[in-house]
Amino acid sequence: MATTSITNALGAGSGVDIKELVTSLVDAQYAGKTARLTKQTEAITTQISGVATIKSGITGFASALSSLVKGGSLATSPTSSNPAIVIATALSGAKLAGLSSTIEVKQLAQSQVATSAIRQDTIASVGLGSFTLTFGTAEVTDGVMTKFTAGAPDAPGTIAPVVIPITSGNSGLSGIARAINAAGAGVVATVLTDADGSRLSIKGPTGEAKAFTLTATEDAAAPGLSSLNIGPAPTDGTAAPTTTIGSIAQDSLVAVDGTPLKRSGNSITDLVPGVKLDLVSASLGTKVTLGTSAPTTALSQAVNDFAETYNQLAAMLKEQTDPVSGALRTDSAAIALQRSLRGLTLTPLVTSGATGAPTTLAEIGLQTNRDGTLSVNAATLTSALMKYPDAVEAMFADGKGATGKGLSAALSAISDAAINTTTGLGASSVRYTKSQADLADDQADLTKAETNMTTRLTAQFAAMDARVAAYQSTLTFLTQQIDAWNNSSN
């Protein structure tokens, strides 16, 4: 048979296909080991994939529940009878059971806003020197500050005076605004421009004690900064400031259940326990009622969503730990996770409450079926939400507290244990990855051994074939000689 194969050409003397012979011998030697390594590699790869899938499933489940709980939609929320006057929201971790208050907003807190006289050029230098910004209380009449009292240095919340240098690089109206803002003193300076020209406008923080003055210390060689002064008229007879106070600094005035109170801002967190009040508008004589709204619908949906997500994860675990075909059927971490999840419905999630109140998921209608999945008994859940809404809400509360740790914390604990790198699936992942690397090394060694054996046998059979060819050549010569002798004798 004609062929261009070098190995086959080497068999020309013996008539043996050396390439096929060597391949058959090497396969016979290593086929079993190769098949075993391939099977082991495929199994390890499947195990690594299974671990990654389960880790993703349990961490995603725990994270989603935690986000839902922290979002606040599963907790009792405060209500306002008139959100156009007061908006009420719950503070983190608030317990609002029994909330009932009235709020009357008599005055909103506001900031002092001072605006300079008009200038035509925002870049031309006003003057050089510095400004001193001082906070305190002020009296204002018709846009003119008539009295100012600086805040006591040791008084709570007092902001120390701030010196703002004005140099040639920032002496124009726009530059002065930038310098004031860069000082970080709690005021905001802007340049307002219209057809008449430009003005420097400075707005301070809200609150009666956050009125402010701006007093220039001028460079005698480049005066002019005092034209932007904010404050009462000086007592030394010099010109009064030309800035206008368009808005005075004042506190908010509210009455909580009839008790008048003052705050420096319009967002208040220390008047009603557990509630943040955002004052929207003042309305003398209008009383806004604060109450609560139970998250009954949201909790019912959360229970059903929990069961659905649980079942998806349970199906994944069941497939991976199947005693016959599961890739992780002998993985202790996967089996432990499965066992922990199965016990979750019977785990007490609240440790205190009304007599007879449910403490486990099973008691609010989450029942375990024969196949390990969960289903929701709608009647039991509805009854629990009607009779013991606080207990059901506590199960979905954020973190640990007087009522127990809650479902989110319990699931997070299971998740943390599952992915633990010492005893959980994290450790399994490390172990399988190392086994995969070891198998790769074994495969490399096996491939090298096959190559070496192929080279050795090819060389041996080539040498044999060369000798057979030589013998064949000698035999042919002798045959020819004998034939020649016989012919000459005749």
XYZ file of C-alpha atoms in Angstrom:
490
model
C 0.000 0.000 0.000
C 1.526 3.309 -1.118
C 1.789 6.018 1.555
C 3.760 9.169 2.230
C 3.863 8.541 6.007
C 7.432 8.446 7.288
C 6.449 5.901 9.904
C 4.772 3.672 7.348
C 7.805 4.051 5.086
C 9.899 2.721 7.925
C 7.831 -0.471 7.766
C 8.727 -1.090 4.161
C 11.294 -3.681 5.081
C 9.166 -5.755 7.418
C 5.789 -5.062 5.857
C 4.469 -4.022 9.299
C 2.547 -0.680 9.711
C 4.740 0.679 12.481
C 2.580 3.806 13.052
C -0.510 1.732 13.686
C 1.408 -0.767 15.771
C 2.973 1.916 17.993
C -0.371 3.717 18.407
C -2.072 0.451 19.378
C 0.630 -0.420 21.900
C 0.570 3.073 23.499
C -3.226 3.071 23.628
C -3.216 -0.351 25.222
C -0.793 0.908 27.846
C -2.500 4.218 28.691
C -6.147 4.075 27.524
C -7.432 3.001 30.920
C -5.543 5.744 32.766
C -6.654 8.367 30.239
C -10.299 7.363 30.525
C -10.094 7.426 34.315
C -8.522 10.906 34.365
C -11.084 12.224 31.886
C -13.933 10.904 33.984
C -12.465 12.377 37.174
C -11.900 15.736 35.504
C -15.473 15.881 34.241
C -16.766 15.003 37.724
C -14.634 17.680 39.419
C -15.708 20.283 36.864
C -19.350 19.440 37.530
C -18.773 19.691 41.285
C -17.115 23.101 40.967
C -20.018 24.311 38.834
C -22.540 22.897 41.332
C -20.857 24.623 44.279
C -20.785 27.956 42.442
C -24.465 27.627 41.539
C -25.543 26.863 45.098
C -23.369 29.610 46.609
C -24.866 32.107 44.200
C -28.367 30.859 45.004
C -28.126 31.089 48.799
C -26.257 34.411 48.896
C -28.654 35.932 46.367
C -31.628 34.710 48.395
C -30.263 36.168 51.646
C -29.238 39.442 49.993
C -32.616 39.939 48.319
C -34.487 39.355 51.576
C -32.148 41.691 53.469
C -32.673 44.450 50.896
C -36.433 43.994 51.073
C -36.406 44.208 54.869
C -34.109 47.233 54.981
C -36.216 48.963 52.349
C -38.871 49.512 55.013
C -41.840 48.301 52.977
C -42.428 45.431 55.436
C -42.559 47.651 58.520
C -45.389 49.697 59.950
C -45.083 53.196 58.515
C -46.244 56.520 59.924
C -49.030 58.408 58.161
C -49.858 62.096 57.953
C -53.391 63.346 57.529
C -52.063 66.288 55.496
C -48.796 65.634 53.591
C -49.029 69.144 52.127
C -48.112 70.412 55.611
C -46.142 67.532 57.182
C -44.604 64.426 55.625
C -43.907 61.598 58.079
C -41.447 58.749 57.452
C -40.114 56.032 59.740
C -36.578 56.130 61.088
C -34.463 52.991 60.765
C -35.376 50.400 63.397
C -38.369 52.390 64.632
C -41.160 50.689 66.563
C -44.298 52.633 65.748
C -47.019 50.597 67.422
C -49.548 52.907 69.040
C -48.310 56.070 67.297
C -50.889 58.865 67.610
C -49.938 62.554 67.673
C -51.037 65.916 66.321
C -48.676 68.413 64.714
C -49.336 72.089 64.080
C -46.775 73.891 61.918
C -46.788 77.555 62.888
C -43.634 78.637 61.077
C -41.061 77.096 58.776
C -37.353 77.444 59.409
C -35.550 79.537 56.849
C -32.122 80.906 55.983
C -30.835 84.437 55.937
C -30.283 85.572 52.362
C -28.311 88.790 51.790
C -27.930 90.408 48.371
C -25.465 93.156 47.444
C -26.062 96.270 45.396
C -25.846 95.945 41.596
C -22.473 95.925 39.875
C -22.044 95.960 36.113
C -18.859 93.861 35.920
C -18.434 90.496 37.654
C -14.698 90.300 36.868
C -13.441 93.800 37.702
C -11.804 93.984 41.135
C -14.009 95.120 43.999
C -11.049 95.526 46.349
C -8.426 93.591 48.287
C -8.181 92.438 51.900
C -10.360 89.890 53.692
C -13.870 89.222 54.951
C -14.828 87.916 58.375
C -17.999 85.795 58.392
C -19.679 85.715 61.816
C -22.791 83.756 62.861
C -25.350 84.739 65.499
C -28.856 86.159 65.829
C -30.148 89.227 64.060
C -33.046 91.644 63.934
C -34.182 92.792 60.486
C -36.633 95.532 59.535
C -37.681 96.130 55.944
C -34.656 94.291 54.568
C -32.163 96.136 56.779
C -30.296 94.413 59.625
C -30.764 96.608 62.660
C -29.126 94.450 65.333
C -26.754 91.476 65.444
C -25.538 89.372 68.368
C -22.673 86.988 67.696
C -23.108 83.445 68.939
C -21.442 82.609 72.234
C -18.246 80.625 71.549
C -19.196 77.854 73.981
C -22.864 77.606 72.949
C -23.940 74.336 71.301
C -23.974 74.573 67.505
C -22.084 77.869 67.364
C -19.892 78.253 64.281
C -16.645 80.118 64.908
C -15.967 83.227 62.785
C -14.288 82.484 59.470
C -11.736 84.733 57.766
C -11.878 84.695 53.942
C -8.849 86.225 52.150
C -9.569 88.222 49.004
C -6.518 88.546 46.747
C -5.928 89.866 43.258
C -6.800 86.421 41.872
C -10.311 86.423 43.338
C -11.232 90.056 43.861
C -14.002 90.279 41.251
C -17.616 89.517 42.156
C -17.385 85.974 40.745
C -14.010 85.394 42.427
C -15.330 86.561 45.788
C -18.246 84.130 45.464
C -15.787 81.305 44.775
C -13.621 82.313 47.740
C -16.609 82.345 50.103
C -17.753 78.911 48.943
C -14.221 77.496 49.168
C -14.039 78.535 52.833
C -16.622 75.832 53.670
C -18.230 78.034 56.295
C -21.781 76.796 55.765
C -22.972 79.581 53.478
C -23.463 79.482 49.711
C -22.521 82.458 47.542
C -23.814 82.961 44.003
C -23.771 85.745 41.456
C -27.244 86.685 40.191
C -27.397 88.546 36.872
C -30.179 90.197 34.882
C -30.521 93.131 32.481
C -29.732 95.618 35.258
C -26.448 94.016 36.281
C -25.022 91.488 38.756
C -25.402 91.000 42.496
C -23.597 88.866 45.063
C -26.144 86.723 46.937
C -25.186 84.785 50.081
C -27.465 82.195 51.705
C -26.794 80.754 55.157
C -28.007 77.638 57.012
C -31.548 77.517 58.391
C -32.207 78.511 61.971
C -32.554 81.644 64.062
C -28.986 81.341 65.374
C -27.543 81.076 61.860
C -27.937 84.735 60.873
C -24.604 86.132 59.736
C -22.572 89.257 59.080
C -19.815 89.753 56.531
C -17.291 92.398 57.540
C -14.443 93.576 55.322
C -10.907 94.358 56.433
C -9.650 96.406 53.519
C -6.231 96.759 51.987
C -5.607 100.508 52.198
C -3.990 100.421 48.771
C -7.029 98.723 47.170
C -10.206 99.588 49.114
C -13.724 98.668 48.130
C -14.583 95.370 49.826
C -16.719 97.143 52.433
C -19.300 97.771 49.709
C -20.241 94.101 50.140
C -20.511 94.237 53.942
C -23.514 92.543 55.556
C -24.667 93.703 58.982
C -26.115 96.617 60.969
C -24.977 100.177 60.332
C -21.614 100.863 62.037
C -21.672 102.966 65.222
C -18.666 105.016 64.115
C -20.707 106.969 61.609
C -19.333 105.293 58.479
C -21.699 104.338 55.679
C -24.210 101.595 56.376
C -23.990 98.369 54.337
C -25.891 98.517 51.074
C -26.764 94.816 51.066
C -30.393 93.835 51.430
C -31.660 91.038 53.705
C -34.241 89.324 51.534
C -34.932 86.447 53.899
C -34.355 86.387 57.647
C -32.893 83.492 59.613
C -35.573 81.833 61.714
C -36.435 78.569 63.445
C -39.384 76.371 62.677
C -42.206 76.615 65.198
C -44.327 73.522 65.755
C -46.757 72.321 68.361
C -46.692 68.600 69.173
C -49.914 67.570 70.888
C -50.331 71.219 71.860
C -46.796 71.766 73.178
C -44.946 74.552 71.287
C -41.384 73.702 70.249
C -38.633 75.262 68.128
C -36.115 73.605 65.791
C -33.463 75.075 63.520
C -34.530 73.089 60.459
C -37.553 71.750 58.641
C -36.461 68.109 58.734
C -36.905 66.977 62.329
C -36.102 63.574 63.846
C -36.323 64.249 67.588
C -39.920 65.324 68.131
C -41.908 62.115 67.662
C -40.052 58.875 68.587
C -39.165 56.803 65.527
C -40.526 59.369 63.067
C -38.859 61.872 60.752
C -41.016 64.947 60.154
C -40.480 67.034 57.027
C -42.268 70.351 57.368
C -43.649 71.409 54.001
C -45.715 74.485 54.802
C -46.948 76.514 57.762
C -50.647 76.589 58.561
C -51.663 78.241 61.820
C -54.560 76.476 63.491
C -54.384 73.364 61.279
C -53.631 70.214 63.205
C -52.126 67.323 61.291
C -52.785 63.856 62.721
C -50.014 61.270 62.755
C -50.953 57.593 62.745
C -49.662 54.319 61.364
C -50.304 52.026 58.438
C -49.682 48.289 58.801
C -47.893 46.595 55.869
C -50.427 43.749 55.646
C -50.414 43.411 51.859
C -46.632 43.745 51.610
C -46.065 41.095 54.310
C -48.460 38.685 52.620
C -46.628 39.153 49.323
C -43.261 38.755 51.048
C -44.302 35.404 52.541
C -45.400 34.107 49.137
C -42.251 35.431 47.443
C -40.131 33.806 50.135
C -41.764 30.426 49.511
C -41.259 30.718 45.759
C -37.574 31.645 46.046
C -37.022 28.965 48.693
C -38.485 26.338 46.374
C -36.176 27.379 43.545
C -33.143 27.009 45.802
C -34.459 23.735 47.252
C -34.872 22.267 43.743
C -31.302 23.258 42.942
C -30.008 21.589 46.109
C -32.097 18.488 45.518
C -30.597 18.054 42.052
C -27.034 18.585 43.254
C -27.336 16.248 46.264
C -29.357 13.471 44.598
C -28.022 10.175 46.108
C -27.561 8.650 42.655
C -26.857 11.387 40.143
C -26.024 14.468 42.213
C -22.585 15.975 41.663
C -22.495 16.997 45.355
C -24.157 13.911 46.808
C -21.175 13.346 49.137
C -20.474 17.026 49.854
C -21.102 17.587 53.567
C -21.454 21.383 53.179
C -24.185 21.087 50.544
C -26.018 18.505 52.627
C -25.701 20.703 55.748
C -27.148 23.671 53.848
C -30.074 21.559 52.707
C -30.687 20.444 56.280
C -30.502 24.021 57.621
C -33.008 25.294 55.081
C -35.423 22.466 55.862
C -35.366 23.480 59.518
C -35.946 27.180 58.842
C -39.747 27.036 59.025
C -39.557 25.652 62.567
C -36.879 28.074 63.793
C -38.226 30.606 66.355
C -37.783 34.049 64.793
C -39.294 36.104 67.602
C -38.844 35.491 71.298
C -41.523 37.687 72.795
C -44.969 38.955 71.988
C -48.612 38.553 72.798
C -49.817 35.282 74.275
C -50.455 32.816 71.493
C -48.635 34.931 68.913
C -46.769 32.964 66.225
C -42.997 32.708 66.487
C -42.157 30.523 63.459
C -42.868 30.571 59.756
C -44.854 27.374 60.095
C -47.227 29.139 62.473
C -48.043 31.847 59.926
C -48.874 29.388 57.153
C -45.573 28.339 55.548
C -45.887 24.568 55.489
C -43.368 21.989 54.278
C -44.599 19.499 51.694
C -43.473 15.868 51.376
C -41.069 16.727 48.580
C -39.365 19.373 50.739
C -40.918 22.380 49.009
C -42.879 25.085 50.806
C -46.457 26.139 50.229
C -48.466 28.933 51.815
C -51.685 28.237 53.666
C -53.506 31.440 52.757
C -56.103 31.070 55.504
C -53.481 30.636 58.234
C -51.448 33.577 56.942
C -54.482 35.865 56.751
C -55.515 34.904 60.280
C -52.000 35.584 61.638
C -51.865 38.980 59.937
C -55.241 39.934 61.379
C -54.722 38.659 64.931
C -50.986 39.189 65.425
C -49.756 41.759 62.879
C -46.941 42.920 65.168
C -45.566 39.380 65.536
C -45.587 38.750 61.787
C -43.947 42.110 61.173
C -41.313 41.307 63.799
C -40.367 38.169 61.860
C -39.464 40.419 58.933
C -37.792 43.077 61.056
C -34.249 44.217 60.351
C -31.569 42.761 62.611
C -31.695 41.677 66.215
C -33.852 43.279 68.851
C -36.194 42.716 71.726
C -38.503 40.648 69.550
C -35.820 38.307 68.223
C -33.452 38.193 65.308
C -35.926 37.988 62.424
C -36.039 35.931 59.253
C -33.460 38.014 57.381
C -30.866 37.510 60.116
C -31.645 33.779 60.315
C -31.277 33.339 56.553
C -28.091 35.414 56.513
C -26.631 33.163 59.217
C -27.418 30.100 57.088
C -25.871 31.792 54.057
C -22.722 32.756 55.964
C -22.302 29.198 57.224
C -22.900 27.810 53.737
C -20.170 29.855 52.062
C -17.683 29.583 54.927
C -14.198 28.856 53.573
C -13.328 26.566 56.484
C -16.363 24.316 56.820
C -18.822 25.432 54.135
C -19.094 25.433 50.376
C -16.181 27.844 50.255
C -13.988 25.053 51.603
C -15.510 22.629 49.095
C -14.693 25.016 46.266
C -11.078 25.260 47.395
C -10.837 21.483 47.688
C -12.350 20.802 44.279
C -10.220 23.451 42.610
C -7.083 21.887 44.065
C -8.195 18.451 42.878
C -8.789 19.894 39.418
C -5.261 21.312 39.371
C -3.830 17.961 40.544
C -5.712 16.138 37.783
C -4.369 18.614 35.240
C -0.846 17.829 36.457
C -1.573 14.085 36.235
C -2.906 14.531 32.703
C 0.214 16.454 31.716
C 2.420 13.684 33.153
C 0.375 11.050 31.324
C 0.623 12.912 28.018
C 4.377 13.215 28.478
C 4.665 9.489 29.226
C 2.622 8.652 26.100
C 4.847 10.855 23.969
C 8.004 9.292 25.386
C 6.715 5.778 24.820
C 5.656 6.628 21.268
C 9.112 8.035 20.506
C 10.879 5.047 22.071
C 8.793 2.381 20.331
C 9.003 4.178 16.998
C 12.786 4.252 17.274
C 12.946 0.570 18.267
C 10.671 -0.593 15.466
C 12.526 1.611 12.975
C 15.783 -0.059 13.917
C 14.145 -3.491 13.625
C 12.681 -2.593 10.279
C 16.093 -1.469 9.037
C 17.622 -4.820 10.011
C 14.783 -6.748 8.354
C 15.296 -4.660 5.215
C 19.003 -5.512 5.281
C 18.250 -9.231 5.704
C 15.740 -8.986 2.871
C 18.346 -7.365 0.611
C 20.879 -10.115 1.414
C 18.280 -12.787 0.767
C 17.453 -11.267 -2.589
C 21.154 -11.160 -3.554
C 21.713 -14.783 -2.549
C 18.631 -15.876 -4.431
C 19.893 -14.146 -7.551
C 23.312 -15.754 -7.198
C 21.885 -19.224 -6.783
C 19.682 -18.706 -9.790
C 22.739 -17.579 -11.767
C 24.762 -20.646 -10.725
C 21.981 -22.981 -11.669
C 21.669 -21.406 -15.108
C 25.421 -21.620 -15.762
C 25.473 -25.367 -14.839
C 22.812 -26.059 -17.436
